[in-house]
Short mmCIF file of C-alpha atoms and ligand atoms in Angstrom, two decimals:
data_model
loop_
_atom_site.label_atom_id
_atom_site.label_comp_id
_atom_site.label_asym_id
_atom_site.label_seq_id
_atom_site.Cartn_x
_atom_site.Cartn_y
_atom_site.Cartn_z
CA MET M 1 3.09 141.19 175.83
CA VAL M 2 4.63 142.89 172.77
CA SER M 3 1.94 143.44 169.99
CA GLY M 4 2.03 140.65 167.39
CA GLU M 5 3.81 138.24 169.92
CA ARG M 6 2.09 134.89 170.27
CA SER M 7 0.99 133.96 173.77
CA ALA M 8 0.98 130.68 175.64
CA LEU M 9 -0.31 129.73 179.03
CA VAL M 10 1.47 126.70 180.66
CA ILE M 11 -0.48 124.80 183.12
CA GLY M 12 2.04 123.28 185.72
CA ALA M 13 5.45 124.31 186.65
CA GLY M 14 6.98 120.78 186.86
CA ILE M 15 9.98 119.76 184.72
CA GLY M 16 7.82 119.63 181.63
CA GLY M 17 6.02 122.99 182.11
CA LEU M 18 9.17 124.89 182.96
CA ALA M 19 11.05 123.30 179.96
CA ALA M 20 8.14 124.17 177.58
CA ALA M 21 8.15 127.77 178.77
CA VAL M 22 11.93 127.94 178.22
CA GLY M 23 11.65 126.57 174.77
CA LEU M 24 8.77 128.78 173.63
CA ARG M 25 10.41 131.94 174.98
CA ARG M 26 13.51 131.19 172.99
CA VAL M 27 11.34 131.23 169.74
CA GLY M 28 9.77 134.46 170.68
CA TRP M 29 6.46 133.62 172.59
CA SER M 30 5.15 135.36 175.55
CA VAL M 31 4.67 132.74 178.23
CA SER M 32 2.92 132.50 181.55
CA VAL M 33 3.27 129.43 183.78
CA LEU M 34 0.41 128.66 186.16
CA GLU M 35 1.32 126.57 189.13
CA ARG M 36 -1.33 125.67 191.79
CA ALA M 37 1.41 125.16 194.61
CA PRO M 38 2.27 128.09 196.75
CA ILE M 39 5.94 127.76 195.82
CA ILE M 40 7.73 126.50 192.53
CA ALA M 41 9.87 123.51 193.78
CA GLU M 42 10.39 119.83 193.23
CA VAL M 43 10.28 116.98 195.59
CA GLY M 44 13.43 115.55 197.19
CA ALA M 45 14.44 112.68 195.06
CA GLY M 46 16.78 112.07 192.10
CA LEU M 47 16.56 111.34 188.46
CA THR M 48 18.59 109.86 185.73
CA LEU M 49 18.93 111.94 182.66
CA TRP M 50 19.74 109.76 179.63
CA PRO M 51 21.73 111.25 176.64
CA ASN M 52 18.45 112.25 174.82
CA ALA M 53 17.48 114.40 177.82
CA VAL M 54 21.10 116.00 177.85
CA LYS M 55 20.62 116.85 174.28
CA ALA M 56 17.13 118.23 174.84
CA LEU M 57 18.56 120.44 177.73
CA ALA M 58 21.30 121.72 175.26
CA ALA M 59 18.77 122.59 172.77
CA LEU M 60 17.10 124.71 175.41
CA GLY M 61 20.44 126.35 176.12
CA LEU M 62 20.86 124.58 179.34
CA ASP M 63 23.68 122.55 180.86
CA VAL M 64 23.45 120.52 184.03
CA ALA M 65 27.15 119.06 183.96
CA GLU M 66 28.05 120.90 187.17
CA ARG M 67 25.03 119.83 189.06
CA SER M 68 24.98 116.10 188.21
CA VAL M 69 27.10 112.99 188.48
CA PRO M 70 28.02 111.05 185.36
CA THR M 71 27.07 107.25 186.04
CA THR M 72 25.28 104.30 184.57
CA SER M 73 21.80 103.07 184.90
CA ARG M 74 21.48 99.21 185.27
CA GLY M 75 25.19 98.87 184.84
CA ASN M 76 25.87 97.20 188.19
CA ILE M 77 23.48 94.52 189.15
CA LEU M 78 23.30 92.61 192.31
CA THR M 79 21.18 90.08 194.25
CA PRO M 80 19.69 91.01 197.68
CA ARG M 81 22.59 89.20 199.35
CA GLY M 82 24.92 91.27 197.56
CA ARG M 83 26.19 88.72 194.94
CA TRP M 84 27.31 90.46 191.69
CA VAL M 85 25.17 89.50 188.71
CA ARG M 86 26.79 92.05 186.41
CA ARG M 87 29.40 94.73 186.63
CA LYS M 88 29.32 97.96 184.54
CA HIS M 89 31.03 97.78 181.17
CA PRO M 90 32.49 100.63 179.24
CA ASP M 91 29.97 100.07 176.55
CA ASP M 92 27.02 100.75 178.89
CA VAL M 93 25.29 104.08 177.99
CA GLY M 94 26.22 106.86 180.36
CA VAL M 95 23.46 108.85 182.29
CA LEU M 96 23.55 111.82 184.53
CA ALA M 97 22.30 111.41 188.04
CA ILE M 98 20.75 114.69 189.29
CA HIS M 99 18.69 115.86 192.23
CA ARG M 100 15.27 116.87 191.02
CA ALA M 101 15.47 120.15 192.82
CA ASP M 102 18.64 120.99 190.95
CA LEU M 103 17.26 120.16 187.57
CA HIS M 104 14.07 122.21 188.38
CA ASP M 105 16.34 125.08 189.60
CA VAL M 106 18.23 125.17 186.34
CA LEU M 107 14.89 125.44 184.31
CA ARG M 108 13.28 127.87 186.78
CA THR M 109 16.14 130.27 186.82
CA ALA M 110 16.14 130.36 182.92
CA LEU M 111 12.76 132.16 183.18
CA PRO M 112 11.98 135.53 184.46
CA GLU M 113 10.13 135.68 187.80
CA SER M 114 7.30 137.59 185.91
CA ALA M 115 6.54 134.50 183.87
CA LEU M 116 5.89 132.39 186.99
CA HIS M 117 2.58 132.46 188.84
CA THR M 118 1.98 130.48 192.06
CA ASP M 119 -1.25 129.74 193.85
CA ALA M 120 -2.65 129.72 190.44
CA GLU M 121 -4.86 126.47 190.06
CA VAL M 122 -6.49 125.73 186.81
CA THR M 123 -9.95 124.24 187.12
CA ALA M 124 -11.30 124.24 183.56
CA VAL M 125 -9.67 124.32 180.06
CA SER M 126 -11.52 124.76 176.66
CA THR M 127 -10.02 123.81 173.25
CA ASP M 128 -10.38 127.40 172.14
CA GLY M 129 -7.44 128.46 174.32
CA THR M 130 -9.40 129.75 177.33
CA LEU M 131 -9.10 128.42 180.89
CA THR M 132 -10.18 129.25 184.47
CA CYS M 133 -7.37 129.91 186.86
CA SER M 134 -8.25 130.62 190.61
CA GLY M 135 -11.67 131.81 189.47
CA GLU M 136 -10.48 134.07 186.58
CA GLU M 137 -10.84 133.44 182.85
CA LEU M 138 -7.67 133.67 180.79
CA ARG M 139 -7.02 133.21 177.14
CA ALA M 140 -3.97 132.53 174.94
CA ASP M 141 -2.99 131.53 171.51
CA LEU M 142 -1.87 128.08 172.98
CA VAL M 143 -2.54 126.30 176.27
CA ILE M 144 0.17 123.73 177.10
CA ALA M 145 -1.17 121.31 179.75
CA ALA M 146 1.87 120.23 181.52
CA ASP M 147 -0.12 119.41 184.64
CA GLY M 148 1.15 115.84 185.38
CA VAL M 149 -0.37 112.32 185.48
CA ASN M 150 -3.77 113.60 186.88
CA SER M 151 -3.90 116.44 184.25
CA VAL M 152 -7.07 118.40 184.58
CA ALA M 153 -6.97 119.18 180.76
CA ARG M 154 -6.62 115.53 179.86
CA ARG M 155 -9.31 114.33 182.11
CA THR M 156 -11.83 116.92 180.92
CA LEU M 157 -10.92 117.15 177.20
CA TRP M 158 -9.67 113.56 176.57
CA SER M 159 -11.75 111.87 179.16
CA ARG M 160 -8.79 109.74 180.32
CA ASP M 161 -7.84 109.05 183.91
CA ALA M 162 -4.65 107.67 185.21
CA VAL M 163 -4.19 103.97 185.68
CA PHE M 164 -2.77 102.40 188.86
CA GLN M 165 -0.15 99.87 187.96
CA HIS M 166 -0.31 97.76 191.16
CA ARG M 167 3.39 98.96 192.00
CA THR M 168 4.43 101.37 194.61
CA VAL M 169 7.65 103.11 195.18
CA TRP M 170 9.55 104.58 198.16
CA ARG M 171 12.33 107.09 197.47
CA GLY M 172 14.84 109.15 199.38
CA VAL M 173 18.09 111.13 199.26
CA THR M 174 20.60 110.79 202.08
CA PRO M 175 22.19 113.98 203.86
CA PRO M 176 25.63 114.85 202.39
CA GLY M 177 28.32 112.48 203.54
CA SER M 178 26.06 110.41 205.65
CA VAL M 179 26.65 107.01 203.68
CA TRP M 180 29.65 107.56 201.28
CA PRO M 181 31.12 106.54 198.99
CA VAL M 182 28.72 104.28 197.28
CA GLN M 183 28.53 102.77 193.82
CA GLU M 184 25.58 103.03 191.52
CA SER M 185 23.66 99.80 191.52
CA LEU M 186 20.33 98.02 190.92
CA THR M 187 19.51 95.16 193.39
CA MET M 188 17.01 92.72 192.00
CA GLY M 189 14.69 90.79 194.34
CA ARG M 190 11.66 88.90 193.20
CA GLY M 191 9.16 91.60 192.41
CA VAL M 192 11.18 94.14 194.29
CA GLN M 193 13.99 96.23 193.20
CA PHE M 194 16.29 98.65 195.00
CA GLY M 195 18.29 101.31 193.11
CA VAL M 196 21.32 103.44 194.22
CA LEU M 197 22.62 106.52 192.56
CA PRO M 198 25.37 108.74 193.87
CA LEU M 199 24.48 112.48 193.57
CA PRO M 200 26.69 115.62 193.93
CA GLU M 201 27.72 116.76 197.27
CA GLU M 202 28.15 113.19 198.60
CA ARG M 203 24.35 112.65 198.69
CA VAL M 204 22.71 109.40 197.44
CA TYR M 205 19.42 108.89 195.77
CA TRP M 206 17.70 105.50 196.43
CA PHE M 207 14.50 103.96 195.42
CA LEU M 208 12.54 100.90 196.34
CA THR M 209 9.82 99.54 194.08
CA ALA M 210 7.35 96.73 195.09
CA ASN M 211 4.07 95.25 194.28
CA GLU M 212 0.99 96.81 195.91
CA PRO M 213 -2.47 95.32 195.43
CA LYS M 214 -4.60 98.38 196.41
CA PRO M 215 -4.17 101.95 195.32
CA ASN M 216 -3.51 104.80 197.95
CA THR M 217 -2.30 102.29 200.54
CA LEU M 218 -0.76 104.42 203.37
CA TYR M 219 1.86 103.39 205.76
CA ALA M 220 2.31 104.96 209.28
CA ASP M 221 6.07 105.17 208.85
CA ASP M 222 7.29 104.93 205.35
CA ARG M 223 11.04 104.65 206.39
CA ALA M 224 10.20 101.79 208.80
CA GLU M 225 8.17 100.17 206.08
CA ALA M 226 11.07 100.39 203.52
CA LEU M 227 13.40 99.02 206.13
CA ARG M 228 10.91 96.16 206.99
CA ARG M 229 10.98 95.14 203.28
CA VAL M 230 14.61 95.42 202.53
CA GLY M 231 16.36 95.98 205.80
CA GLY M 232 18.08 92.65 205.50
CA TRP M 233 19.49 93.24 202.09
CA HIS M 234 23.11 93.84 201.50
CA HIS M 235 25.19 96.94 202.36
CA PRO M 236 24.52 99.86 201.90
CA ILE M 237 20.77 99.32 201.45
CA PRO M 238 19.82 99.42 205.11
CA GLU M 239 22.36 102.14 205.94
CA LEU M 240 20.86 104.39 203.04
CA ILE M 241 17.33 104.06 204.32
CA ALA M 242 18.27 104.60 207.99
CA ALA M 243 20.27 107.72 207.09
CA THR M 244 17.30 109.38 205.32
CA PRO M 245 15.24 111.57 207.61
CA GLU M 246 11.98 109.84 208.30
CA ASP M 247 9.89 112.82 207.15
CA GLN M 248 11.88 112.84 203.79
CA VAL M 249 11.08 109.40 202.59
CA LEU M 250 8.61 109.64 199.65
CA HIS M 251 5.96 107.03 198.99
CA ASN M 252 3.83 106.98 195.76
CA ASP M 253 1.79 104.67 193.82
CA MET M 254 3.04 103.96 190.24
CA LEU M 255 0.44 105.43 187.84
CA ASP M 256 0.52 105.65 184.06
CA ILE M 257 -2.05 106.44 181.35
CA ASP M 258 -3.35 104.51 178.31
CA PRO M 259 -1.99 105.75 174.98
CA LEU M 260 -3.79 108.74 173.56
CA PRO M 261 -5.07 109.03 170.09
CA ALA M 262 -3.75 112.76 169.93
CA PHE M 263 -1.71 115.08 172.04
CA VAL M 264 -3.33 118.16 170.59
CA LYS M 265 -6.93 119.47 170.42
CA ASP M 266 -7.23 122.83 168.66
CA HIS M 267 -5.44 125.34 171.03
CA VAL M 268 -4.63 122.90 173.66
CA VAL M 269 -1.35 120.72 173.69
CA LEU M 270 -0.56 117.96 176.19
CA LEU M 271 3.02 117.61 177.34
CA GLY M 272 5.06 115.65 179.75
CA ASP M 273 3.24 113.17 182.12
CA ALA M 274 -0.04 114.85 181.08
CA ALA M 275 0.45 113.40 177.68
CA HIS M 276 2.26 110.06 178.29
CA ALA M 277 2.85 109.31 181.99
CA MET M 278 4.75 106.08 182.26
CA THR M 279 5.91 103.99 185.14
CA PRO M 280 9.57 104.59 186.01
CA ASP M 281 10.64 101.31 184.63
CA LEU M 282 12.48 102.90 181.75
CA GLY M 283 13.64 106.05 183.56
CA GLN M 284 12.48 108.18 180.60
CA GLY M 285 9.50 110.25 181.80
CA ALA M 286 11.27 113.45 182.53
CA CYS M 287 13.53 112.91 179.57
CA GLN M 288 10.62 112.67 177.38
CA ALA M 289 8.97 115.85 178.94
CA LEU M 290 12.27 117.62 177.88
CA GLU M 291 12.17 116.26 174.49
CA ASP M 292 8.41 117.42 174.33
CA ALA M 293 9.58 120.86 175.13
CA VAL M 294 12.22 121.04 172.45
CA VAL M 295 9.93 119.60 169.78
CA LEU M 296 7.04 121.92 170.78
CA ALA M 297 9.28 124.98 170.38
CA ALA M 298 10.30 123.80 166.95
CA THR M 299 6.77 123.01 165.85
CA ALA M 300 4.57 125.54 167.56
CA ASP M 301 3.29 126.84 164.34
CA ASN M 302 2.43 123.25 163.07
CA LEU M 303 0.97 121.31 165.91
CA ASP M 304 0.16 118.43 163.79
CA ARG M 305 3.79 117.90 163.57
CA TYR M 306 4.30 118.08 167.24
CA ASP M 307 1.32 115.51 167.58
CA GLN M 308 2.80 113.08 165.01
CA GLU M 309 6.52 113.22 166.11
CA ARG M 310 5.91 112.94 169.83
CA ARG M 311 3.25 110.12 169.65
CA ALA M 312 5.55 108.22 167.16
CA ARG M 313 8.35 108.60 169.74
CA VAL M 314 6.53 107.96 173.09
CA LEU M 315 3.84 105.42 172.23
CA PRO M 316 6.29 102.45 171.83
CA MET M 317 8.03 103.71 175.00
CA MET M 318 4.83 103.56 176.98
CA ALA M 319 4.33 99.96 175.82
CA ALA M 320 7.88 99.05 176.83
CA ALA M 321 7.36 100.81 180.25
CA ARG M 322 4.21 98.58 180.75
CA ALA M 323 6.17 95.31 179.67
CA GLY M 324 8.76 96.56 182.27
CA VAL M 325 6.06 96.56 184.92
CA VAL M 326 4.99 92.98 184.02
CA ARG M 327 8.58 92.00 184.14
CA ASN M 328 9.58 93.69 187.31
CA SER M 329 6.55 92.78 189.33
CA ASP M 330 6.82 89.04 188.50
CA THR M 331 7.50 87.13 191.76
CA SER M 332 8.01 83.66 190.26
CA ARG M 333 11.29 82.07 190.80
CA ALA M 334 11.67 80.92 187.23
CA LYS M 335 11.06 84.33 185.75
CA HIS M 336 13.35 85.97 188.40
CA LEU M 337 16.06 83.53 187.55
CA GLY M 338 15.62 84.27 183.79
CA LEU M 339 16.14 88.00 184.45
CA LEU M 340 19.28 87.48 186.41
CA ALA M 341 20.48 85.13 183.72
CA ALA M 342 19.86 87.71 181.02
CA ALA M 343 21.76 90.35 183.06
CA ARG M 344 24.65 87.87 183.54
CA LEU M 345 25.00 86.46 180.15
CA LEU M 346 23.96 89.11 177.72
CA PRO M 347 26.91 90.55 175.80
CA PRO M 348 27.46 94.31 176.45
CA THR M 349 26.04 95.43 173.07
CA ALA M 350 22.85 93.31 173.60
CA TRP M 351 22.56 94.64 177.10
CA ARG M 352 22.97 98.19 175.92
CA LYS M 353 20.21 97.65 173.38
CA ALA M 354 18.12 96.20 175.99
CA THR M 355 18.51 98.93 178.58
CA ALA M 356 19.23 102.06 176.63
CA GLN M 357 17.31 101.72 173.25
CA TRP M 358 15.43 105.04 174.01
CA ALA M 359 18.55 107.08 174.64
CA ASP M 360 19.06 107.84 170.89
CA TRP M 361 17.43 111.06 169.93
CA GLU M 362 18.42 114.26 168.01
CA ALA M 363 16.82 117.60 168.54
CA PRO M 364 14.95 119.07 165.57
CA GLU M 365 16.42 122.00 163.88
CA PRO M 366 15.11 125.30 165.42
CA ALA M 367 12.12 126.74 163.55
C1 FAD Y 401 9.65 106.94 191.27
C2 FAD Y 401 9.96 107.68 190.06
C3 FAD Y 401 11.11 107.68 189.53
C4 FAD Y 401 11.35 108.39 188.32
N1 FAD Y 401 12.56 108.44 187.69
C5 FAD Y 401 12.80 109.07 186.55
C6 FAD Y 401 14.09 109.08 185.99
O1 FAD Y 401 14.98 108.54 186.51
N2 FAD Y 401 14.19 109.73 184.74
C7 FAD Y 401 13.17 110.21 184.17
O2 FAD Y 401 13.36 110.80 183.09
N3 FAD Y 401 11.89 110.29 184.74
C8 FAD Y 401 11.74 109.63 185.85
N4 FAD Y 401 10.45 109.61 186.46
C9 FAD Y 401 9.42 110.32 185.79
C10 FAD Y 401 9.32 111.76 186.02
O3 FAD Y 401 9.34 112.07 187.30
C11 FAD Y 401 8.12 112.44 185.41
O4 FAD Y 401 7.83 111.93 184.04
C12 FAD Y 401 8.19 113.97 185.25
O5 FAD Y 401 8.51 114.50 186.56
C13 FAD Y 401 6.98 114.58 184.77
O6 FAD Y 401 7.04 115.96 184.81
P1 FAD Y 401 5.77 116.87 184.35
O7 FAD Y 401 6.31 118.25 184.45
O8 FAD Y 401 5.25 116.33 183.11
O9 FAD Y 401 4.81 116.68 185.60
P2 FAD Y 401 4.87 116.86 187.21
O10 FAD Y 401 6.24 116.81 187.62
O11 FAD Y 401 3.75 116.00 187.69
O12 FAD Y 401 4.40 118.38 187.21
C14 FAD Y 401 3.17 118.86 187.12
C15 FAD Y 401 2.95 120.29 187.73
O13 FAD Y 401 1.61 120.74 187.58
C16 FAD Y 401 1.08 121.17 188.69
N5 FAD Y 401 -0.30 121.13 188.57
C17 FAD Y 401 -1.04 119.98 188.54
N6 FAD Y 401 -2.35 120.31 188.27
C18 FAD Y 401 -2.48 121.59 188.22
C19 FAD Y 401 -3.41 122.44 188.04
N7 FAD Y 401 -4.84 122.13 187.94
N8 FAD Y 401 -3.34 123.89 187.96
C20 FAD Y 401 -2.02 124.34 188.10
N9 FAD Y 401 -0.93 123.54 188.29
C21 FAD Y 401 -1.13 122.20 188.42
C22 FAD Y 401 1.70 120.36 189.77
O14 FAD Y 401 1.68 120.92 190.98
C23 FAD Y 401 3.05 120.21 189.19
O15 FAD Y 401 4.00 121.19 189.67
C24 FAD Y 401 10.24 109.02 187.62
C25 FAD Y 401 8.98 108.97 188.23
C26 FAD Y 401 8.79 108.43 189.48
C27 FAD Y 401 7.41 108.32 189.97
#
């Protein structure tokens, strides 16, 4: 560290932690990222980046245009039998579909290797800026807890655990060219949804969301379970699942957290899912982690501003995501028909407002 440089320890090398490190380095901080995993990598699934996330990446000096596909989210809506409910419209907000590993790689390669530490598990954090990492005590001007939905910093300093939302999700990415071409789509069953997003290199990201009464329910074969649930749905849903290697189908419970009264405690800042984990119903979790990183870099000398700006932005979104869980998990015929009717009948501007209201955002001026 150069004398006089301010120092930050970032817990977690997910999308949020890496973005925070990139942002702080751009404004002159010395940053070390501590990742408990033996390698710095992301899981094999996709993401949608809304325009706010693309602006956040630009503010970090990054561009993912070459590694993503322009598409729409919730533009094309179908029923499980393949009946069209809604077709995408030029007024729909465009998003970028990207493989998580590609976004992660763009962020990781913007950092020097010397800033990244693996096998570095943080077990304790204090508000004075000290932490315990793999048995060693470390100190910095700022600790950024970007350690995800089960954040050790949040659980210990804020006493707040993750909340199971009685929903579960299977995800996969097909091998290049195996099921191609496909159109982006969201297929809406009763309490069950299936999303399709084309990725670069003729790969396809798919997800299946469903109700789950008990947390941590395991299935012997996740691909078989996904096929059991939606194998009779329209083309290309069964083909996408069947083409995904069995050991690459991911299965997770949907967790979020209750809104926090603060994202900052003295020298500790929460960022990304550690601060505001949401269910994926809005597709904004990673987008918000990127926004956090940009705002943190602009406000690192005035953390009250970070706290106020970020909570004002994400707390309504967390409430909207929970309303989305209620809506998407409802299995009643009447509610389901109501959702399909809204998708069919809402004029494009109203649909845009309903599906993309969080996409508007401007990056703050650099400090
Ligand atoms: C099914 C699904 C679909 C989604 N789709 C979208 C989407 O389309 N668009 C979108 O914007 N968002 C989406 N999200 C949300 C998005 O994935 C998350 O919001 C985002 O990945 C959070 O990033 P993060 O860096 O905050 O946390 P994580 O990605 O959880 O990263 C945390 C990191 O911290 C490390 N870590 C944890 N504890 C410790 C410790 N004690 N010591 C050291 N390291 C530690 C972990 O190993 C990990 O690398 C989706 C989420 C799900 C589940």
